[in-house]
XYZ file of C-alpha atoms in Angstrom:
762
model
C -15.004 -23.035 37.061
C -13.620 -26.581 37.133
C -15.891 -28.918 35.179
C -16.553 -32.464 36.359
C -17.850 -35.258 34.152
C -17.936 -39.033 33.936
C -16.795 -41.262 31.100
C -19.781 -43.539 31.753
C -21.997 -44.990 34.485
C -23.159 -48.510 35.378
C -26.112 -49.608 33.239
C -28.034 -52.226 35.173
C -29.632 -50.159 37.936
C -29.446 -50.675 41.696
C -31.992 -53.502 41.537
C -30.658 -54.852 38.208
C -33.739 -53.549 36.444
C -32.123 -53.851 33.029
C -31.169 -57.490 33.651
C -34.740 -58.504 34.398
C -36.089 -56.514 31.447
C -33.593 -58.090 29.049
C -34.212 -61.630 30.220
C -37.954 -61.061 30.145
C -37.700 -59.893 26.546
C -35.558 -62.853 25.510
C -38.090 -65.234 27.080
C -41.018 -63.542 25.335
C -42.439 -62.242 28.617
C -41.848 -58.565 27.766
C -42.267 -56.592 24.575
C -39.550 -54.556 22.914
C -41.468 -51.419 23.937
C -41.368 -52.498 27.586
C -37.638 -53.207 27.366
C -36.989 -49.787 25.843
C -39.153 -48.205 28.538
C -36.960 -49.665 31.286
C -33.856 -48.502 29.427
C -35.192 -44.939 29.090
C -36.050 -44.793 32.781
C -32.542 -45.943 33.744
C -30.889 -43.440 31.430
C -33.006 -40.625 32.832
C -32.110 -41.636 36.381
C -28.403 -41.818 35.602
C -28.374 -38.471 33.804
C -30.101 -36.939 36.823
C -27.399 -38.342 39.105
C -24.706 -36.713 36.978
C -26.544 -33.416 36.842
C -27.200 -33.384 40.596
C -23.496 -34.026 41.248
C -22.624 -30.913 39.258
C -21.685 -32.350 35.853
C -22.180 -29.709 33.174
C -22.421 -32.431 30.526
C -24.025 -35.860 30.941
C -22.619 -38.948 29.230
C -24.876 -40.162 26.408
C -23.950 -43.344 24.558
C -22.326 -45.119 27.486
C -25.603 -46.980 28.090
C -26.115 -50.250 26.225
C -28.669 -53.024 26.103
C -25.844 -55.535 25.803
C -22.375 -54.155 24.998
C -21.016 -50.808 23.825
C -18.589 -52.407 21.331
C -21.472 -54.362 19.798
C -23.436 -51.100 19.602
C -20.574 -49.463 17.701
C -20.359 -52.411 15.313
C -24.094 -52.125 14.644
C -23.856 -48.371 14.039
C -21.090 -49.030 11.512
C -23.081 -51.746 9.739
C -20.586 -54.475 10.635
C -22.863 -57.510 10.841
C -21.470 -60.926 9.808
C -23.336 -62.486 6.894
C -24.604 -65.462 8.935
C -27.041 -63.169 10.782
C -29.012 -62.465 7.627
C -28.904 -58.677 7.819
C -29.893 -57.192 4.491
C -28.793 -53.602 5.066
C -30.671 -50.618 6.435
C -31.219 -50.251 10.160
C -29.619 -52.947 12.331
C -32.558 -53.876 14.511
C -32.593 -54.960 18.141
C -32.943 -58.677 17.496
C -30.068 -58.710 15.018
C -27.870 -57.270 17.783
C -29.067 -59.937 20.197
C -28.446 -62.720 17.684
C -24.896 -61.432 17.268
C -24.466 -61.464 21.044
C -26.332 -64.632 22.027
C -26.876 -66.636 18.860
C -30.642 -66.182 19.028
C -33.339 -63.599 19.718
C -37.151 -63.541 19.813
C -37.139 -63.119 16.012
C -34.817 -64.243 13.256
C -32.956 -67.456 12.573
C -30.494 -68.660 15.246
C -26.831 -68.440 14.256
C -23.379 -68.886 15.711
C -22.823 -65.995 18.164
C -19.907 -63.582 17.820
C -16.787 -64.249 19.843
C -16.703 -62.664 23.276
C -13.582 -61.654 25.205
C -12.410 -59.385 28.011
C -12.354 -55.604 27.695
C -8.634 -54.980 28.214
C -7.702 -56.177 31.718
C -11.200 -55.937 33.222
C -13.841 -58.588 33.913
C -16.211 -56.935 31.442
C -16.737 -58.909 28.215
C -17.215 -57.301 24.804
C -18.406 -58.792 21.501
C -15.516 -58.993 19.063
C -16.260 -57.245 15.731
C -15.706 -59.460 12.677
C -14.134 -57.874 9.615
C -14.407 -59.458 6.175
C -12.008 -58.743 3.294
C -13.155 -55.543 1.613
C -15.402 -54.773 4.597
C -17.888 -51.993 3.910
C -19.154 -49.566 6.514
C -22.419 -47.624 6.584
C -24.280 -45.697 9.263
C -26.821 -48.332 10.260
C -28.250 -47.556 13.692
C -29.908 -44.485 15.167
C -29.773 -45.316 18.867
C -27.144 -42.725 19.799
C -29.027 -39.883 18.150
C -32.257 -40.965 19.836
C -30.584 -40.955 23.237
C -29.200 -37.474 22.595
C -32.746 -36.244 21.991
C -33.891 -37.985 25.191
C -31.246 -36.194 27.220
C -32.004 -32.826 25.671
C -35.725 -33.261 26.302
C -34.924 -33.762 29.978
C -32.945 -30.515 30.076
C -29.430 -31.999 29.989
C -26.431 -31.035 27.860
C -25.276 -34.288 26.263
C -21.669 -35.330 25.797
C -21.707 -38.160 23.267
C -19.609 -41.236 24.139
C -18.304 -43.569 21.428
C -15.648 -46.233 21.094
C -12.895 -44.488 19.136
C -12.130 -45.669 15.592
C -8.609 -46.930 16.293
C -9.659 -48.847 19.416
C -12.700 -50.362 17.665
C -10.518 -51.470 14.765
C -7.795 -52.821 17.085
C -10.355 -54.933 18.957
C -11.874 -56.331 15.759
C -10.911 -59.660 14.242
C -9.949 -60.008 10.585
C -11.714 -62.943 8.948
C -9.004 -63.590 6.403
C -5.438 -62.708 5.576
C -5.380 -58.904 5.448
C -4.239 -55.975 7.582
C -7.290 -54.577 9.327
C -5.600 -51.175 9.620
C -6.037 -50.911 5.856
C -9.772 -50.517 6.531
C -9.303 -47.266 8.467
C -9.847 -45.010 5.445
C -13.187 -46.712 4.752
C -14.184 -46.578 8.414
C -13.505 -42.901 9.136
C -16.197 -41.404 6.878
C -18.909 -43.202 8.863
C -17.456 -41.857 12.102
C -17.528 -38.471 10.405
C -21.212 -38.922 9.561
C -21.983 -39.793 13.182
C -20.146 -36.736 14.463
C -21.827 -34.470 11.907
C -25.252 -35.745 12.973
C -24.350 -35.085 16.607
C -23.269 -31.549 15.728
C -26.585 -30.976 13.962
C -28.319 -32.017 17.182
C -26.404 -29.359 19.094
C -23.964 -31.705 20.846
C -20.974 -29.643 22.002
C -18.589 -32.445 23.006
C -18.001 -36.000 21.835
C -15.848 -38.370 23.878
C -14.020 -40.932 21.773
C -12.605 -43.708 23.933
C -9.139 -44.809 22.822
C -7.825 -47.056 25.614
C -5.372 -48.678 23.194
C -3.211 -45.623 23.918
C -2.269 -47.503 27.102
C -0.857 -50.418 25.051
C 2.417 -51.167 23.309
C 1.343 -50.036 19.845
C 3.083 -50.750 16.540
C 4.337 -47.590 14.870
C 1.785 -47.923 12.072
C -1.071 -47.746 14.565
C 0.494 -44.869 16.452
C 0.891 -42.947 13.205
C -2.710 -43.651 12.239
C -4.011 -41.630 15.202
C -2.842 -38.310 13.758
C -4.322 -39.093 10.350
C -7.644 -40.295 11.764
C -8.258 -37.372 14.087
C -7.125 -34.819 11.516
C -10.054 -36.036 9.423
C -12.516 -36.208 12.322
C -11.769 -32.987 14.172
C -13.640 -30.851 11.646
C -16.715 -33.107 11.600
C -18.709 -31.299 14.250
C -18.525 -31.382 18.058
C -15.399 -30.700 20.044
C -13.586 -34.023 20.444
C -12.159 -35.394 23.665
C -9.968 -38.460 23.251
C -10.131 -40.608 26.389
C -7.164 -42.817 27.275
C -7.335 -44.997 30.372
C -6.336 -48.283 32.047
C -2.680 -47.278 32.179
C 0.072 -44.810 31.402
C 0.548 -43.295 27.957
C 4.337 -43.781 28.064
C 5.618 -43.938 24.476
C 2.178 -42.907 23.218
C 2.231 -39.668 25.216
C 3.380 -37.391 22.394
C 0.912 -39.025 20.037
C -1.915 -38.301 22.462
C -1.071 -34.715 23.377
C -0.494 -33.706 19.734
C -3.796 -35.044 18.442
C -5.839 -32.347 16.658
C -8.666 -32.504 19.179
C -10.110 -30.147 21.797
C -9.484 -32.302 24.851
C -7.580 -35.252 26.235
C -8.544 -37.489 29.158
C -5.799 -39.322 31.043
C -5.864 -41.889 33.829
C -4.123 -40.256 36.776
C -4.937 -43.197 39.054
C -2.941 -45.696 36.991
C -0.266 -43.162 36.070
C -0.122 -40.287 38.592
C 3.535 -39.537 37.874
C 2.808 -38.890 34.205
C 0.342 -36.090 34.852
C 2.887 -33.276 35.003
C 4.490 -34.355 31.745
C 1.103 -34.468 30.004
C 0.279 -30.968 31.255
C 3.645 -29.639 30.103
C 3.258 -30.928 26.569
C -0.465 -30.259 26.124
C -1.096 -27.328 23.753
C -2.467 -24.220 25.441
C -5.822 -24.500 23.693
C -6.772 -27.966 24.894
C -8.823 -29.208 27.821
C -7.127 -31.749 30.101
C -9.536 -34.165 31.776
C -7.813 -35.760 34.742
C -9.075 -39.167 35.892
C -8.435 -38.507 39.553
C -10.767 -40.958 41.334
C -10.525 -44.695 40.721
C -13.143 -45.917 38.258
C -12.232 -49.579 38.823
C -12.101 -49.974 42.590
C -14.354 -49.086 45.486
C -12.066 -47.373 47.982
C -12.601 -43.749 48.927
C -10.182 -41.383 47.267
C -7.482 -39.651 49.271
C -8.853 -36.174 48.613
C -5.931 -34.380 50.249
C -3.450 -36.209 48.019
C -5.634 -35.532 44.981
C -5.772 -31.817 45.765
C -2.002 -31.724 46.143
C -1.695 -33.025 42.563
C -4.495 -30.914 41.146
C -3.758 -27.509 42.673
C -0.709 -26.729 40.503
C -2.601 -28.013 37.458
C -5.510 -25.700 38.231
C -3.106 -22.770 38.448
C -1.592 -23.692 35.110
C -4.688 -24.697 33.137
C -7.469 -22.684 34.723
C -10.852 -23.701 33.355
C -9.174 -26.048 30.900
C -8.853 -28.517 33.793
C -11.722 -31.003 33.990
C -12.075 -33.726 36.615
C -13.381 -37.250 36.038
C -13.057 -40.835 37.214
C -10.056 -42.645 35.768
C -12.309 -44.609 33.386
C -15.980 -45.414 32.980
C -17.715 -46.216 36.262
C -19.175 -49.286 34.526
C -16.708 -51.336 36.578
C -18.017 -50.408 40.057
C -21.443 -50.691 41.729
C -23.838 -47.799 41.284
C -24.560 -46.550 44.800
C -23.401 -47.262 48.341
C -26.541 -45.795 49.917
C -28.647 -49.014 49.785
C -25.940 -50.973 51.655
C -27.586 -50.405 55.029
C -26.706 -53.869 56.365
C -23.068 -53.824 55.340
C -20.178 -54.255 57.783
C -20.366 -50.895 59.598
C -16.611 -50.597 60.014
C -15.794 -51.234 56.357
C -18.662 -49.254 54.780
C -17.214 -45.765 55.461
C -14.034 -46.764 53.631
C -15.904 -47.165 50.319
C -17.145 -45.080 47.407
C -19.330 -46.461 44.604
C -20.222 -44.606 41.382
C -22.543 -42.042 42.969
C -20.074 -41.371 45.766
C -17.240 -40.989 43.268
C -19.204 -38.241 41.532
C -19.572 -36.592 44.939
C -15.806 -36.831 45.446
C -15.247 -35.081 42.124
C -17.647 -32.335 43.166
C -15.740 -31.831 46.429
C -12.431 -31.598 44.595
C -13.812 -29.146 42.036
C -15.254 -26.922 44.738
C -11.992 -26.978 46.683
C -10.078 -25.929 43.552
C -12.541 -23.148 42.722
C -13.426 -21.817 46.175
C -10.586 -23.031 48.389
C -10.263 -25.830 50.906
C -12.242 -23.884 53.501
C -15.332 -24.319 51.350
C -15.211 -28.093 51.829
C -13.629 -28.408 55.255
C -16.214 -30.829 56.602
C -16.075 -33.109 53.568
C -12.272 -33.227 53.614
C -12.269 -34.011 57.345
C -14.764 -36.855 56.839
C -12.647 -38.300 54.037
C -9.455 -38.119 56.096
C -11.128 -39.742 59.118
C -12.275 -42.681 56.987
C -8.799 -43.169 55.528
C -7.147 -43.045 58.943
C -9.700 -45.456 60.444
C -8.962 -47.956 57.692
C -5.200 -47.704 58.171
C -5.505 -48.157 61.929
C -8.047 -51.002 61.945
C -6.745 -54.195 63.605
C -8.904 -56.183 61.179
C -6.634 -55.291 58.272
C -3.534 -57.195 59.453
C -3.365 -60.797 60.704
C 0.048 -61.679 62.247
C -0.527 -65.432 61.819
C -1.140 -65.043 58.096
C 1.903 -62.785 57.741
C 4.132 -65.309 59.512
C 2.891 -68.164 57.348
C 3.489 -66.130 54.201
C 7.053 -65.407 55.284
C 7.697 -69.126 55.839
C 6.848 -70.298 52.280
C 9.585 -72.533 50.814
C 10.375 -73.121 47.120
C 9.423 -76.792 47.425
C 5.908 -75.781 48.532
C 5.220 -74.863 44.895
C 6.347 -78.135 43.281
C 4.467 -81.411 42.759
C 6.262 -84.473 44.109
C 6.717 -86.017 40.627
C 6.798 -84.742 37.025
C 3.648 -84.939 34.923
C 4.400 -88.226 33.053
C 4.676 -90.085 36.354
C 1.532 -88.430 37.697
C -0.327 -89.237 34.487
C 0.377 -92.962 34.878
C -0.761 -92.922 38.503
C -3.943 -91.017 37.638
C -4.861 -93.283 34.717
C -4.464 -96.318 36.921
C -6.623 -94.806 39.626
C -9.375 -93.124 37.591
C -9.790 -95.729 34.807
C -11.278 -93.228 32.354
C -12.063 -93.930 28.689
C -10.348 -92.092 25.861
C -11.785 -88.617 25.256
C -13.240 -88.461 28.786
C -16.286 -86.231 29.186
C -16.885 -83.748 31.969
C -18.341 -80.288 32.569
C -16.719 -77.162 33.955
C -18.537 -77.206 37.280
C -21.838 -75.390 37.618
C -25.316 -76.505 36.588
C -28.436 -74.333 36.186
C -29.169 -71.957 39.040
C -32.919 -72.455 38.869
C -35.634 -70.208 40.256
C -36.146 -72.771 43.022
C -32.480 -72.596 44.032
C -32.500 -68.802 44.092
C -35.751 -68.785 46.073
C -34.291 -71.155 48.649
C -31.248 -68.913 49.018
C -33.464 -65.846 49.486
C -35.638 -67.658 52.009
C -32.608 -68.779 53.994
C -31.026 -65.334 54.080
C -34.331 -63.787 55.082
C -34.761 -66.285 57.923
C -37.854 -67.883 56.428
C -36.264 -71.343 56.443
C -33.708 -72.883 58.788
C -30.135 -73.775 57.891
C -31.083 -77.456 58.070
C -33.945 -76.953 55.601
C -31.736 -74.938 53.254
C -29.017 -77.577 53.273
C -31.597 -80.316 52.668
C -32.868 -78.458 49.602
C -29.343 -77.982 48.277
C -28.555 -81.676 48.773
C -31.657 -82.496 46.742
C -30.399 -80.242 43.942
C -26.979 -81.898 44.072
C -28.590 -85.332 43.951
C -30.566 -84.281 40.882
C -27.389 -83.000 39.160
C -25.576 -86.267 39.859
C -28.499 -88.343 38.609
C -28.665 -86.353 35.368
C -24.931 -86.795 34.746
C -25.113 -90.517 35.480
C -28.025 -90.901 33.070
C -26.261 -88.921 30.342
C -23.099 -90.983 30.730
C -20.547 -88.331 31.698
C -17.244 -89.733 32.936
C -16.063 -87.224 35.560
C -18.928 -85.611 37.448
C -19.478 -82.335 39.277
C -21.841 -81.537 42.110
C -23.397 -78.593 40.215
C -22.673 -75.830 42.759
C -26.303 -75.342 43.754
C -25.193 -73.942 47.109
C -22.999 -71.256 45.506
C -24.284 -67.801 44.672
C -21.146 -66.950 42.661
C -17.779 -68.615 42.130
C -15.939 -65.749 43.845
C -18.484 -64.403 46.299
C -19.156 -67.887 47.689
C -15.540 -68.366 48.730
C -15.106 -64.814 49.896
C -18.000 -65.276 52.315
C -16.053 -68.058 54.005
C -12.657 -66.391 54.105
C -11.450 -63.858 56.651
C -10.514 -60.467 55.203
C -13.522 -60.135 52.849
C -16.577 -57.859 53.073
C -19.787 -58.057 51.045
C -22.585 -55.967 49.620
C -26.266 -56.652 49.087
C -26.660 -54.530 45.947
C -23.104 -54.086 44.652
C -23.834 -55.507 41.203
C -21.376 -55.060 38.339
C -22.054 -56.062 34.721
C -19.908 -58.880 33.366
C -21.633 -59.281 29.985
C -25.135 -58.822 28.615
C -27.538 -59.411 31.482
C -24.932 -61.279 33.541
C -24.027 -59.426 36.735
C -21.668 -60.287 39.564
C -21.401 -58.921 43.071
C -17.648 -58.780 43.728
C -16.550 -59.180 47.330
C -14.240 -56.585 48.825
C -10.833 -57.683 50.132
C -10.004 -55.280 52.940
C -7.587 -57.330 55.088
C -5.301 -60.340 55.302
C -6.958 -63.498 53.956
C -7.306 -66.718 55.960
C -9.531 -69.829 55.936
C -11.269 -70.238 59.303
C -12.829 -73.624 58.359
C -13.303 -76.018 55.404
C -15.440 -74.427 52.699
C -16.494 -77.156 50.253
C -15.590 -80.520 51.767
C -19.026 -81.444 53.120
C -20.802 -80.666 49.837
C -18.278 -82.462 47.635
C -18.061 -85.578 49.790
C -21.856 -85.761 49.857
C -21.903 -85.613 46.064
C -19.175 -88.268 45.834
C -21.249 -90.547 48.067
C -23.938 -90.590 45.367
C -21.793 -92.080 42.584
C -18.982 -94.503 41.875
C -17.598 -92.174 39.231
C -14.966 -89.529 40.086
C -16.486 -86.354 41.539
C -14.546 -83.134 41.041
C -13.814 -80.864 43.947
C -14.480 -77.341 42.671
C -12.472 -74.312 43.817
C -11.805 -70.827 42.476
C -8.112 -70.081 42.030
C -6.045 -67.408 43.771
C -5.659 -65.038 40.812
C -9.370 -65.179 39.999
C -10.425 -64.669 43.620
C -8.111 -61.677 43.619
C -9.007 -60.226 40.229
C -12.759 -60.658 40.500
C -12.891 -59.007 43.885
C -12.339 -55.376 44.711
C -8.782 -55.701 45.981
C -7.177 -53.832 48.821
C -4.878 -51.096 47.542
C -2.551 -50.920 50.547
C -0.287 -53.864 49.690
C 1.005 -55.537 46.491
C -1.395 -57.869 44.691
C 1.218 -60.609 44.942
C 0.963 -60.676 48.741
C -2.820 -60.950 48.666
C -2.644 -63.704 46.030
C -0.247 -65.747 48.157
C -2.506 -65.403 51.187
C -5.431 -66.733 49.144
C -3.239 -69.542 47.800
C -2.396 -70.704 51.315
C -6.097 -70.802 52.219
C -6.839 -72.858 49.095
C -3.923 -75.178 49.824
C -5.564 -76.075 53.124
C -8.896 -76.699 51.373
C -7.296 -78.934 48.740
C -5.527 -80.934 51.448
C -8.857 -81.532 53.187
C -10.584 -82.549 49.944
C -7.850 -85.045 49.148
C -7.950 -86.438 52.681
C -11.709 -86.944 52.246
C -11.090 -89.161 49.205
C -11.718 -86.698 46.353
C -9.626 -87.851 43.392
C -10.052 -84.898 41.017
C -9.829 -81.257 42.118
C -10.431 -78.346 39.759
C -8.991 -74.935 40.611
C -10.459 -72.440 38.168
C -8.352 -69.553 36.898
C -10.527 -67.814 34.282
C -8.911 -64.472 35.167
C -5.331 -65.658 34.637
C -4.936 -64.011 31.210
C -7.196 -61.098 32.105
C -4.874 -59.981 34.904
C -1.883 -59.810 32.566
C -0.495 -56.239 32.529
C -1.336 -54.335 29.374
C 2.295 -53.375 28.843
C 4.921 -56.013 28.105
C 7.365 -54.653 30.686
C 5.125 -55.713 33.601
C 4.226 -59.190 32.407
C 7.163 -61.297 33.524
C 6.770 -60.189 37.121
C 3.022 -60.810 37.095
C 3.314 -64.244 35.500
C 5.986 -65.266 37.992
C 3.823 -64.581 41.041
C 0.577 -65.740 39.411
C 2.133 -69.115 38.570
C 3.666 -69.279 42.035
C 0.270 -68.649 43.665
C -1.451 -71.403 41.658
C 1.304 -73.893 42.350
C 1.398 -72.996 46.033
C -2.327 -73.778 46.208
C -2.205 -77.051 44.248
C 1.201 -78.684 44.736
C 0.648 -80.345 48.082
C -1.319 -83.306 46.687
C -0.240 -86.863 45.852
C 0.634 -87.947 42.324
C -2.629 -89.833 41.838
C -4.764 -86.784 42.658
C -5.607 -85.055 39.387
C -5.529 -81.254 39.346
C -7.643 -79.467 36.751
C -7.887 -75.778 35.940
C -10.205 -73.799 33.671
C -9.566 -70.586 31.753
C -12.015 -68.317 29.953
C -11.788 -66.677 26.532
C -8.215 -65.525 26.082
C -5.488 -65.239 23.515
C -2.974 -67.671 24.966
C -0.070 -67.310 22.533
C 1.873 -64.799 24.597
C 1.474 -66.657 27.901
C 1.468 -70.315 26.869
C 4.778 -71.000 28.627
C 3.352 -69.635 31.875
C 0.223 -71.787 31.497
C 2.446 -74.819 31.121
C 4.307 -73.689 34.258
C 1.074 -73.998 36.229
C 1.635 -77.748 35.855
C -2.069 -78.587 36.064
C -2.744 -82.147 34.959
C -5.727 -81.037 32.849
C -6.633 -77.585 31.554
C -10.055 -76.786 30.107
C -10.439 -73.695 27.951
C -13.145 -71.832 26.044
C -12.608 -72.394 22.329
C -15.994 -72.986 20.683
C -16.687 -69.392 19.593
C -13.192 -69.144 18.118
C -13.752 -72.386 16.138
C -10.782 -73.951 17.973
C -8.409 -71.227 16.742
C -7.263 -70.623 20.323
C -5.730 -74.101 20.298
C -3.067 -72.964 17.849
C -1.056 -71.664 20.799
C -1.106 -75.095 22.450
C -0.103 -76.873 19.240
C 2.776 -74.511 18.443
C 4.120 -74.792 21.970
C 3.520 -78.569 22.221
C 1.703 -78.220 25.506
C 2.754 -81.222 27.601
C -0.325 -82.017 29.716
C -3.993 -82.783 28.989
C -6.457 -80.303 27.457
C -10.236 -80.040 27.319
C -11.126 -77.546 24.563
C -14.714 -76.370 24.885
C -16.843 -77.947 22.164
C -19.921 -75.780 22.570
C -20.701 -72.222 23.590
C -22.613 -72.082 26.857
C -23.284 -68.341 26.505
C -25.781 -69.098 23.751
C -29.110 -70.869 24.389
C -28.705 -72.799 21.125
C -28.350 -76.576 21.595
C -25.257 -77.726 19.668
C -25.558 -80.487 17.097
C -23.556 -83.687 17.470
C -21.920 -83.248 14.078
C -20.774 -79.707 14.904
C -19.051 -80.938 18.053
C -17.498 -83.868 16.212
C -15.977 -81.439 13.727
C -14.617 -79.252 16.513
C -13.058 -82.273 18.208
C -11.510 -83.347 14.916
C -10.026 -79.865 14.587
C -8.714 -80.096 18.139
C -7.112 -83.472 17.415
C -5.155 -81.911 14.552
C -3.407 -79.767 17.145
C -3.439 -81.901 20.314
C -2.722 -85.669 20.504
C -5.954 -87.579 20.930
C -4.780 -89.350 24.098
C -4.494 -85.979 25.827
C -7.907 -84.594 24.810
C -10.910 -84.172 27.105
C -14.444 -83.285 26.000
C -16.359 -80.533 27.799
C -18.466 -77.387 27.297
C -16.802 -73.986 27.086
C -17.679 -72.912 30.618
C -20.043 -73.487 33.524
C -23.755 -73.984 32.917
C -25.296 -71.928 35.721
C -26.942 -69.427 33.346
C -28.618 -72.088 31.223
C -31.916 -73.941 31.794
C -32.093 -77.689 32.481
C -33.819 -78.786 29.224
C -31.206 -77.160 26.959
C -28.405 -78.275 29.315
C -29.447 -81.917 29.188
C -29.945 -81.830 25.425
C -26.550 -80.197 24.861
C -24.691 -82.573 27.159
C -26.401 -85.617 25.639
C -25.137 -84.490 22.234
C -21.682 -83.822 23.653
C -21.437 -87.336 25.119
C -22.660 -88.772 21.817
C -19.957 -86.831 19.942
C -17.249 -88.168 22.250
C -18.525 -91.750 21.914
C -18.617 -91.478 18.141
C -14.964 -90.455 18.101
C -13.984 -93.281 20.428
C -14.736 -95.630 17.547
C -11.944 -96.509 15.072
C -10.929 -93.195 13.583
C -9.946 -92.078 10.085
C -6.214 -91.934 9.546
C -6.194 -88.147 9.457
C -7.611 -88.018 13.004
């Protein structure tokens, strides 16, 4: 019998039940018991889905109240000293203070750094390692969830972040080699595995996605040593590698002293035969055969063609799974009853992907005749998608073919543009601005719901949004900001909003995907060629500009981010789709400039995230990513100032490409890293202007003036003062107005203090 399993499921629930429970708890509107009750109900529901699909084992430990890497840190007793943990059990509020800077109990503190989970849009909390770091089993949540699953009649497969991946993702707080901590770390992993064995857990899945990276030899060698120690601890171990090919790590992976290996056959289908050839005859091979990161139906016939010889070779040692955790896709397609009826049959969400695995397993065990109807339905959907006239737009294709090199170059070099922009904008030194969005209040969300439900007219909805914009402008004027934003009240999401106005995109009503904590996004689906039927933002931005004499930023989402934060079509290269989006944005920027908008921000928070995990693919990606941004932004006059914004990233390895974007001003998230991310810009001598974030918007804590002054002083040690801007880390849509106003008032005060005569060292 061919086993099927999943590496993990989405956590939030179809109606985002976990989001509302979390936020209710943080606000003091729900008790911890009520929060845990919602979590238990979701876990039970998700285990039932796996069991009903035919999974012999259900994933236990993939669920988290905030982040699975944070959970692993808490289990290991890795809690930075500033959170006041005195040992023993790491409680719920300590975890939340690490994640958010505050919780219903305990003293607020500086939150842990947050960054992207490999090349996905999921954010994890970066573990902090002190010199001589000690580890101790300090949380019981995994064992409790195992008992929950068993009580419901399921056979649990424990899921943990593997020790080498957890250590790789951690940050050393000092000058030491974090790999030296492995020998101290492994005994605690051993304790966890021994406890699981005592509970009767047969299999433990240890996720080691760093096996898809270019690893130093010392790290590659450490795998054998680590798993030699762990393999005797209790359950059978399955090491899960995903997000790419094993390549030079293949022999390391197949020779590990473990009972099973999971590989990503979606990212690396050509490697599958080699893995099977080298895998010892005693080991299980879990093949990630349906895409855990995208929403298109699998080509079941093609999958069976790859799997049939493997089934003959491996027999029951062949397991089937998604390529990675299904955390990265929506939970269920079934509620999407109002979705575009042509596009809907082309899709598979998490539940449907489990069904696809069940079909494949049955075909391998009982023959294709046993699943004839299911295979025919799958093939019909694939053929309908390929034949649809909505997928290809000849006008877009012709325009793409006609792009010239000069379309991606500004008319003048930056020094000449800088002079023209300073003359036009007349900004003070250390100009203050924000990243774009202001609080999405309950009133704004209610208006959007009422409009979509037909309870209010378009005219009434637009009037309400104009009132919100007017309020945002008035607040900024009162606080004394220098370059204003309209606040984006009319936007549901920075990607979905634009997708709704572009041809080639489809949308869901319930397709929520976790980004971090309680933050969820509903990625649009790019199914066809992209075009802009009409202006998207001009009316809103020009209205906002009419309310003030100060510069008002036009706010757009960049081509790479629109691409990366959507579910992208898989029938053409990403480069082609990015260039189509860039042409649509170029038209929008032209219209904004023609309407008198002097500053236009094109956000690219996904620029670093989309970088290939392996070095060999990076030059090609960076070339077309830079080309797409420049194609979108280079058609403006010298005096029009182009901004871009990037989220938490390590910029050192791509700083030259960021400079190639040739944005006049770049704003970046640096507060949680204590300005360390600016080292890349100092070493490279970045030529244009920079706005390093001076406070963390992901935390509800209001920053103190002195703290922001110190951060700006640090920034000025790396970046010349005349090229510095002052801004928060990111947009403010998730914050409330009182804390937003207080934080921005302090930020403006910090900038004004530093505009005074400065100490020589500044």
